JSON list of C-alpha atoms in Angstrom, two decimals:
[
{"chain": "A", "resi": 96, "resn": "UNK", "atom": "CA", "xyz": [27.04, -0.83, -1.86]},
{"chain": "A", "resi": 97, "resn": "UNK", "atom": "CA", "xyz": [27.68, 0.20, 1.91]},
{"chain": "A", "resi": 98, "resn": "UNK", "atom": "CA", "xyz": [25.72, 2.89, 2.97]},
{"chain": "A", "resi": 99, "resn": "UNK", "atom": "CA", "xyz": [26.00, 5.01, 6.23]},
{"chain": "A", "resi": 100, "resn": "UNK", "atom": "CA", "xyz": [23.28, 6.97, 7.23]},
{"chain": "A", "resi": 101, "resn": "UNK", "atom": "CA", "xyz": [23.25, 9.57, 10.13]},
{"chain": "A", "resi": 102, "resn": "UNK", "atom": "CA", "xyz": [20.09, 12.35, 10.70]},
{"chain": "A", "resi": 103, "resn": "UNK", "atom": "CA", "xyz": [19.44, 15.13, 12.48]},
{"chain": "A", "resi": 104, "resn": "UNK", "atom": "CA", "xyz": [16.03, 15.90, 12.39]},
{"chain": "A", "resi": 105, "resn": "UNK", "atom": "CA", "xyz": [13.55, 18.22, 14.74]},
{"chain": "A", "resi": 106, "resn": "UNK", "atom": "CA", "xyz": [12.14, 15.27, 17.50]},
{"chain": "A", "resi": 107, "resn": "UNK", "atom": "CA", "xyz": [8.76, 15.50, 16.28]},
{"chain": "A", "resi": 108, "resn": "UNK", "atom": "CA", "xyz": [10.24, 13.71, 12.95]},
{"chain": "A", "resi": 109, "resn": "UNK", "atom": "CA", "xyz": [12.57, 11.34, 14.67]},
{"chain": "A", "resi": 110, "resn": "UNK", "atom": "CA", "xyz": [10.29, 8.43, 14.83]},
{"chain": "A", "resi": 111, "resn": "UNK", "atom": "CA", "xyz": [8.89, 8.55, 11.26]},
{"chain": "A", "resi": 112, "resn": "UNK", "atom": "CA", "xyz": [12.61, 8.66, 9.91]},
{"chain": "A", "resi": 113, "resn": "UNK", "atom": "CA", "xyz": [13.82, 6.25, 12.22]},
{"chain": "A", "resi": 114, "resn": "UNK", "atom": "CA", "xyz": [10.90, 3.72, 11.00]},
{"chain": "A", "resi": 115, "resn": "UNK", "atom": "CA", "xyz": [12.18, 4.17, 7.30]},
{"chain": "A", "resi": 116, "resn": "UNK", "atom": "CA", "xyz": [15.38, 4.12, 7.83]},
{"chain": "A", "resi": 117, "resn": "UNK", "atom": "CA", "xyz": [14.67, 0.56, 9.32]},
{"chain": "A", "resi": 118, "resn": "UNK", "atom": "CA", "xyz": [12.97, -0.61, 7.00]},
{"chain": "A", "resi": 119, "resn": "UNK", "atom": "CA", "xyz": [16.22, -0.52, 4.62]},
{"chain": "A", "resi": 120, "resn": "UNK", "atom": "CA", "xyz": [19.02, -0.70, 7.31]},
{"chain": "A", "resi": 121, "resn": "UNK", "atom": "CA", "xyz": [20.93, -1.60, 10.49]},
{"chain": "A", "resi": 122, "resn": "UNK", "atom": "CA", "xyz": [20.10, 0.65, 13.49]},
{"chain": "A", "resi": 123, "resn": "UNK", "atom": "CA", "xyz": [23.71, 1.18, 14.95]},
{"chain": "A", "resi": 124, "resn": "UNK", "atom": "CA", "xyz": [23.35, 4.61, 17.31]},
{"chain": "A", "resi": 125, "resn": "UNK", "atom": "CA", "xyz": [20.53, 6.55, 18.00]},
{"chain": "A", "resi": 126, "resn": "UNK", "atom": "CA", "xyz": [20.59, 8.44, 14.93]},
{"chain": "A", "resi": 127, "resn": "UNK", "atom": "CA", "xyz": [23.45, 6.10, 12.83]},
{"chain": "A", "resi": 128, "resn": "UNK", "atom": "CA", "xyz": [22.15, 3.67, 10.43]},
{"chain": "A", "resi": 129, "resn": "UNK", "atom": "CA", "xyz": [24.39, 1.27, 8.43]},
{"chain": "A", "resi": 130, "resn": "UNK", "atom": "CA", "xyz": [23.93, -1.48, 5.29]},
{"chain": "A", "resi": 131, "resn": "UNK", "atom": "CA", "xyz": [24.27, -2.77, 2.20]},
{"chain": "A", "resi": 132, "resn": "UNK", "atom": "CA", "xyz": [21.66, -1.55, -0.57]},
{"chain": "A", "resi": 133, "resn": "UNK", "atom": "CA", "xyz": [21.68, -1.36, -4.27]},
{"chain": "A", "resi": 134, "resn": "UNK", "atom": "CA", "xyz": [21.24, 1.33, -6.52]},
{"chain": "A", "resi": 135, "resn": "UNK", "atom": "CA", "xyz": [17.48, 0.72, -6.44]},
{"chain": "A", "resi": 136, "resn": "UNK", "atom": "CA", "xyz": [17.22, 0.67, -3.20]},
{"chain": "A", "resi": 137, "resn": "UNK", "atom": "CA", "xyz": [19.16, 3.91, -1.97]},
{"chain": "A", "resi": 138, "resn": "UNK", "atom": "CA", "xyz": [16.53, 5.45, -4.41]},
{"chain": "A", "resi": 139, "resn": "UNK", "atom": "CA", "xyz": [13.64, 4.46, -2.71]},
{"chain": "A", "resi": 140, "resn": "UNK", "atom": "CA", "xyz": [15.03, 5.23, 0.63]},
{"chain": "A", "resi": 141, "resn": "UNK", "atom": "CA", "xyz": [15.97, 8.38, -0.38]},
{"chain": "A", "resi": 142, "resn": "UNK", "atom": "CA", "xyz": [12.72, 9.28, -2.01]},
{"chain": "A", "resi": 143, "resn": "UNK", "atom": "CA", "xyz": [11.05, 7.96, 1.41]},
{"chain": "A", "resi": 144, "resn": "UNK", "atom": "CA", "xyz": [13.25, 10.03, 4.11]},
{"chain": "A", "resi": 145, "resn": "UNK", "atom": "CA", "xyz": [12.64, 12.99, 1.47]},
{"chain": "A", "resi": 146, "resn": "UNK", "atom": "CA", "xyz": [9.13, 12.89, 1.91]},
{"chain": "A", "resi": 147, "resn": "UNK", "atom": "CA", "xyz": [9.39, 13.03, 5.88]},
{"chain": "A", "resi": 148, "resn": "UNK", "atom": "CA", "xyz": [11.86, 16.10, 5.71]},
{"chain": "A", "resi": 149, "resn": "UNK", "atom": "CA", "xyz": [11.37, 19.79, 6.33]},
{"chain": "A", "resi": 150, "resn": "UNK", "atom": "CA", "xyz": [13.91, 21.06, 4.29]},
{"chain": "A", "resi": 151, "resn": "UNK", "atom": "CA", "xyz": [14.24, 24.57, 6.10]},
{"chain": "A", "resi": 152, "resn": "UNK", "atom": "CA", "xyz": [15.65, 22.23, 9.45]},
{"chain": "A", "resi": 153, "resn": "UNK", "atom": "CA", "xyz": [16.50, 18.26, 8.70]},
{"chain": "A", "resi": 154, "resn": "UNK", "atom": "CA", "xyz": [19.44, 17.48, 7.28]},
{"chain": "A", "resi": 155, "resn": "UNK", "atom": "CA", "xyz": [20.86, 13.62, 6.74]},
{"chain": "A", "resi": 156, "resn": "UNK", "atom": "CA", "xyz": [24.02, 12.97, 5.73]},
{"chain": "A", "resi": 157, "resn": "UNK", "atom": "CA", "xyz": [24.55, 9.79, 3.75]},
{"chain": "A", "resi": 158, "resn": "UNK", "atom": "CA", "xyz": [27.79, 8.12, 3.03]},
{"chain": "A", "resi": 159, "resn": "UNK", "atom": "CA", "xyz": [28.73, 5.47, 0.20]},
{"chain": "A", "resi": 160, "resn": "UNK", "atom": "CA", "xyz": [31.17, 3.59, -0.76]},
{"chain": "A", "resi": 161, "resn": "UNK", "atom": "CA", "xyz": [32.28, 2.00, -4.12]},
{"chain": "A", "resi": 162, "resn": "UNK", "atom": "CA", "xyz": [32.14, -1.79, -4.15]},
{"chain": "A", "resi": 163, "resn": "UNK", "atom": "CA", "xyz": [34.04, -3.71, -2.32]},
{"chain": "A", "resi": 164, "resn": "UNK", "atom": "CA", "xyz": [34.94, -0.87, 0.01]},
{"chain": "A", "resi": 165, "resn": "UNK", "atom": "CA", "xyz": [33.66, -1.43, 3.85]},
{"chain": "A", "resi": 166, "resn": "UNK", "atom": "CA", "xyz": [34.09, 0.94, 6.18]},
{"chain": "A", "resi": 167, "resn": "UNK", "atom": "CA", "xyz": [36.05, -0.77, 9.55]},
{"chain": "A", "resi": 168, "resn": "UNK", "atom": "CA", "xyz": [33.80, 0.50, 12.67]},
{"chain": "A", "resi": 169, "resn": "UNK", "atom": "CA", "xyz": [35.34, 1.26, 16.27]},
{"chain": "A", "resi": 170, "resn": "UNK", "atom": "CA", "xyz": [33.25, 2.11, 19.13]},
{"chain": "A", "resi": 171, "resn": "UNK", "atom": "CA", "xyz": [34.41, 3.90, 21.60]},
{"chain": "A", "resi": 172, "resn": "UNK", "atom": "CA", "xyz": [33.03, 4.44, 25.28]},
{"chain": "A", "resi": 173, "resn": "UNK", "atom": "CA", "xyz": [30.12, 1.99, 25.69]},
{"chain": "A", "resi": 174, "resn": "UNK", "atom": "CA", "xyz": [28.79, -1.09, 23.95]},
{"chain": "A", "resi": 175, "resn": "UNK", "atom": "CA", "xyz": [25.08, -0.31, 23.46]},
{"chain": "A", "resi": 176, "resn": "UNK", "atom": "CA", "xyz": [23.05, -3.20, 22.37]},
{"chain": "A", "resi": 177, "resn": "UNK", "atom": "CA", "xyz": [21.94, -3.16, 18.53]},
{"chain": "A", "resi": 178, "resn": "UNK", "atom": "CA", "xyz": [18.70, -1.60, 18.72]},
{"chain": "A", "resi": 179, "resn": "UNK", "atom": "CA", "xyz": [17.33, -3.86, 15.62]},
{"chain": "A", "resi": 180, "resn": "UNK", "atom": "CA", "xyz": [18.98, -5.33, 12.59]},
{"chain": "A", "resi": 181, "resn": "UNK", "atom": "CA", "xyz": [16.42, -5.66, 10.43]},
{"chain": "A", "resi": 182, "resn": "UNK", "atom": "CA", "xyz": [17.13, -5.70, 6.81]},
{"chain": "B", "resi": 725, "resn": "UNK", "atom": "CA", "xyz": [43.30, 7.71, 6.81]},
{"chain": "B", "resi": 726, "resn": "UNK", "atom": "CA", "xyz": [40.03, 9.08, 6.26]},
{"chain": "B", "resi": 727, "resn": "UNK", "atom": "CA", "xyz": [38.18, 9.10, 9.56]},
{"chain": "B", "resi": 728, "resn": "UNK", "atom": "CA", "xyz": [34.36, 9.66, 10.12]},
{"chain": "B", "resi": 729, "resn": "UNK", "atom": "CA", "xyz": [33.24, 10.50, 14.13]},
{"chain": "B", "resi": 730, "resn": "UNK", "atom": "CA", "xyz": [29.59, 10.60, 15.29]},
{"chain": "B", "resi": 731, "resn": "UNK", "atom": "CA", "xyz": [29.01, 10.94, 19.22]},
{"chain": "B", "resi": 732, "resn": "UNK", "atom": "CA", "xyz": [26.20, 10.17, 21.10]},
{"chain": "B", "resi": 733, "resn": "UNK", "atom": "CA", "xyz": [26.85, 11.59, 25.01]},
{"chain": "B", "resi": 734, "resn": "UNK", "atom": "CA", "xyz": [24.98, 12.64, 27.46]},
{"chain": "B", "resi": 735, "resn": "UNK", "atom": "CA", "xyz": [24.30, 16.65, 26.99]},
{"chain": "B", "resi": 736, "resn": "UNK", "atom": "CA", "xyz": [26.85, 18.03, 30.19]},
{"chain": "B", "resi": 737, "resn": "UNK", "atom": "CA", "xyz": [29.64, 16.69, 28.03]},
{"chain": "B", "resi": 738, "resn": "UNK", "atom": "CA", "xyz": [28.60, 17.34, 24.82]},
{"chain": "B", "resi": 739, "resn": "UNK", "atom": "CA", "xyz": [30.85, 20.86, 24.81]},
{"chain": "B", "resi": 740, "resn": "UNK", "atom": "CA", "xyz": [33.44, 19.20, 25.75]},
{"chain": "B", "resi": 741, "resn": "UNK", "atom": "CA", "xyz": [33.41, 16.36, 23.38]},
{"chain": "B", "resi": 742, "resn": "UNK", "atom": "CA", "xyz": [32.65, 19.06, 20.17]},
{"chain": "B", "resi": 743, "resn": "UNK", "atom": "CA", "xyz": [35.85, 20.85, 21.62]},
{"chain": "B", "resi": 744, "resn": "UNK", "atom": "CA", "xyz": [38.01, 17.99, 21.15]},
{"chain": "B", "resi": 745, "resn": "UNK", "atom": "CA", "xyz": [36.67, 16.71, 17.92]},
{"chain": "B", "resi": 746, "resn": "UNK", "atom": "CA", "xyz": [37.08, 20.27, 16.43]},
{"chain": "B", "resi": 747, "resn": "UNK", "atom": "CA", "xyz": [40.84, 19.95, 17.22]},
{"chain": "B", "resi": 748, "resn": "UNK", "atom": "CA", "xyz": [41.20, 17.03, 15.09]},
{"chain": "B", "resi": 749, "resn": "UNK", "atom": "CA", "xyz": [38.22, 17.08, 12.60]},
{"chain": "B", "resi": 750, "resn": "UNK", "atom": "CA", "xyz": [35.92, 18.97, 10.16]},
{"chain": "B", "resi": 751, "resn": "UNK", "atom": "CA", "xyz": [32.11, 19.42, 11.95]},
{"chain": "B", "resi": 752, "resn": "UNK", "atom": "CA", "xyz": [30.03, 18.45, 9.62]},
{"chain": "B", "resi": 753, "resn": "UNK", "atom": "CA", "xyz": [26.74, 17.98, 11.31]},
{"chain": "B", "resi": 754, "resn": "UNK", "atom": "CA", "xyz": [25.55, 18.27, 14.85]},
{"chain": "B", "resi": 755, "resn": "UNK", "atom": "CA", "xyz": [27.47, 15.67, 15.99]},
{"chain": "B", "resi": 756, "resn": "UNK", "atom": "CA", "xyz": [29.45, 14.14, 12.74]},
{"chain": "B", "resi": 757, "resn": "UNK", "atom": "CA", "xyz": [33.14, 14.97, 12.01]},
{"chain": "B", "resi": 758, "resn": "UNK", "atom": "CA", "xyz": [35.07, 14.06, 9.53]},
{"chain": "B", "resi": 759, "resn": "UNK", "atom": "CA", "xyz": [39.00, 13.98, 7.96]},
{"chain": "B", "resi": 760, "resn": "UNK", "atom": "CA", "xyz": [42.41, 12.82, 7.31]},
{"chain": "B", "resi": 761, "resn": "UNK", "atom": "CA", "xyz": [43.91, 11.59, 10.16]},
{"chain": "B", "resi": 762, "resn": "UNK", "atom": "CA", "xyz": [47.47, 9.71, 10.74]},
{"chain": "B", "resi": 763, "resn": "UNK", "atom": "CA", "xyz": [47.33, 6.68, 12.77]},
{"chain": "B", "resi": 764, "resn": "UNK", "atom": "CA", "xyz": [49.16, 8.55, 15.89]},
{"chain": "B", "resi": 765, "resn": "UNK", "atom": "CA", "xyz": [46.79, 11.63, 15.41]},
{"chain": "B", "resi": 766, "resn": "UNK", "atom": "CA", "xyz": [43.76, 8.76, 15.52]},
{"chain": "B", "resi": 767, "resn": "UNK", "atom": "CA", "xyz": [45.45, 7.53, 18.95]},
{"chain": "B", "resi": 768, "resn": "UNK", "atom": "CA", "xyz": [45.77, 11.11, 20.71]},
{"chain": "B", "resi": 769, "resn": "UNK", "atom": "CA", "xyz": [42.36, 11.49, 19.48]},
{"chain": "B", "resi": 770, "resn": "UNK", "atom": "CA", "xyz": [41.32, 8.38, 20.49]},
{"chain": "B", "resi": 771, "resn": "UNK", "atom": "CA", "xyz": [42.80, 9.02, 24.48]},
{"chain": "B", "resi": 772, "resn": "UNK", "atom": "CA", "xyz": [41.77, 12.34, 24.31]},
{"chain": "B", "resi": 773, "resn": "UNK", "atom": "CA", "xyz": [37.74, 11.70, 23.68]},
{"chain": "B", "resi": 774, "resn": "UNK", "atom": "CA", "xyz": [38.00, 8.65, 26.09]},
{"chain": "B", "resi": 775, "resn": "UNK", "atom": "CA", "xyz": [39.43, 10.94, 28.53]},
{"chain": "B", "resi": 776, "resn": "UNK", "atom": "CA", "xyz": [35.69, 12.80, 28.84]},
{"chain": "B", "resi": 777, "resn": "UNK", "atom": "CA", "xyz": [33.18, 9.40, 28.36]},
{"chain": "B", "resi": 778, "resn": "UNK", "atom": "CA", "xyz": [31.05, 8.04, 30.88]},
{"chain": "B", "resi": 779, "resn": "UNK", "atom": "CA", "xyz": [31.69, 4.38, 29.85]},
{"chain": "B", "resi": 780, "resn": "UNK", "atom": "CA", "xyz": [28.28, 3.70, 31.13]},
{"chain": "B", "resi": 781, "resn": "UNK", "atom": "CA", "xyz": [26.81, 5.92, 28.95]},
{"chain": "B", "resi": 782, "resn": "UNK", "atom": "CA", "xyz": [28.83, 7.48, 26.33]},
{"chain": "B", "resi": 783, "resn": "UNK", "atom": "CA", "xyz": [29.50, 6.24, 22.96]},
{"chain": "B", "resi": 784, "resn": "UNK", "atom": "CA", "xyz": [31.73, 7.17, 19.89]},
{"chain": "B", "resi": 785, "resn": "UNK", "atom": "CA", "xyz": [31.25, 5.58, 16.71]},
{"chain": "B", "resi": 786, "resn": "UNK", "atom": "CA", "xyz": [34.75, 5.72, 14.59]},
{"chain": "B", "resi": 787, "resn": "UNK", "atom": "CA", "xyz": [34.96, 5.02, 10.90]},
{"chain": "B", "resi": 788, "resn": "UNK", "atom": "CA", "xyz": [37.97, 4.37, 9.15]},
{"chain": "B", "resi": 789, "resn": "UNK", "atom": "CA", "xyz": [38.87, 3.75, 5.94]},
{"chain": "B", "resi": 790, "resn": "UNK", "atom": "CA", "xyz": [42.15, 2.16, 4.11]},
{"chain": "B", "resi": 791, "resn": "UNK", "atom": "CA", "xyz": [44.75, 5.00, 2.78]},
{"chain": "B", "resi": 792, "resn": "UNK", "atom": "CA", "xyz": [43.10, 5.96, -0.96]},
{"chain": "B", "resi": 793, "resn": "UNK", "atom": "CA", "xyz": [39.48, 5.16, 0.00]},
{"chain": "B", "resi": 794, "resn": "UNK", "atom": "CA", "xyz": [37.31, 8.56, 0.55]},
{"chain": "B", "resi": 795, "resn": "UNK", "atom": "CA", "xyz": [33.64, 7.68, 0.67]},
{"chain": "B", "resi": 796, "resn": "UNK", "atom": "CA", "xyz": [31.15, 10.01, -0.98]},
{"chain": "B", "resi": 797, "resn": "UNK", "atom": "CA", "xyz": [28.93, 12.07, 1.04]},
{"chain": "B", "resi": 798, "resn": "UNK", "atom": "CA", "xyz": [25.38, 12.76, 0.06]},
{"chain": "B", "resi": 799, "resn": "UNK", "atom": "CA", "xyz": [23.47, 15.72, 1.90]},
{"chain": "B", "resi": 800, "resn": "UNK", "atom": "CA", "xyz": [19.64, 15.12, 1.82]},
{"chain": "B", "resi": 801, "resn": "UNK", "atom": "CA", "xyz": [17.38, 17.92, 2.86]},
{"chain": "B", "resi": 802, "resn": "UNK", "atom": "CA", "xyz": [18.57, 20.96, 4.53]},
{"chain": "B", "resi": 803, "resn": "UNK", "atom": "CA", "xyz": [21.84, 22.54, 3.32]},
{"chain": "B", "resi": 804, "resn": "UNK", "atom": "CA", "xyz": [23.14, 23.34, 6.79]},
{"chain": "B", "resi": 805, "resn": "UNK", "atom": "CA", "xyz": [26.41, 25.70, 7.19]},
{"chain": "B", "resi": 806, "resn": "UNK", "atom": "CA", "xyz": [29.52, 24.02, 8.34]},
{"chain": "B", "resi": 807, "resn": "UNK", "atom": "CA", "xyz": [29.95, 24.85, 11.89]},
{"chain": "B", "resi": 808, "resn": "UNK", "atom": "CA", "xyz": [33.71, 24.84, 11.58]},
{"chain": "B", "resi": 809, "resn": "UNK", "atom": "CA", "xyz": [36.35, 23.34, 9.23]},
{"chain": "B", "resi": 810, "resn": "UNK", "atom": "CA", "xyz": [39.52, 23.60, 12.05]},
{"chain": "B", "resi": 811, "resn": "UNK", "atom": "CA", "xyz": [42.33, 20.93, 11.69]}
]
């Protein structure tokens, strides 16, 4: 399924998070992942960021979508490069 | 249309970049909004945030979604208050 993925976390967590998150998706913004995973696989991420988080301050909202169902993507302002697309 | 917003300025125009979001869309984390827009609404919203960029550094991500398709939103970690649900 498609999966977006945005965090706000304090900035002594940022790099840990960002590392997991990709290791499972496509780095799109500085704190906006996006990609397909499975079942399974939103699992595992999910049990990975949750180890990282302080629940009293991070937050990350994640968005899915049923099959079949892909989100169209504008960007407005500047075109910043992909920072990776590793998946 | 459903309509997902996450902005990544440069900090002197954050303000004014939550400002206009909040006329158009729920604030859902630091720098997420989300909601139902028409397609003229997305256009005066569209003008009105590229009014503020600095196309060298500014960027908007915009996510929208065909009439009938409302992704599902996950909240991982810290149960944050809504900062303001204005539309």
């Amino acid at each position: 399924m498609h999966v977006i993925v945005v965090y706000d976390t304090a900035a002594e967590r940022n790099p840990r998070i960002l590392r997991t998150c990709r290791k499972y998706l496509h780095h799109v913004q500085r704190s906006v992942f996006e990609g397909q995973l499975t079942e399974a696989q939103l699992r595992r991420f999910q049990m990975a960021v949750e180890d990282l988080l302080d629940l009293s301050y991070d937050q990350v909202l994640v968005y899915t979508f049923p099959p079949g169902t892909t989100p169209h993507r504008h960007e407005w302002g500047a075109t910043k490069p992909t920072p990776t697309t590793i998946l």
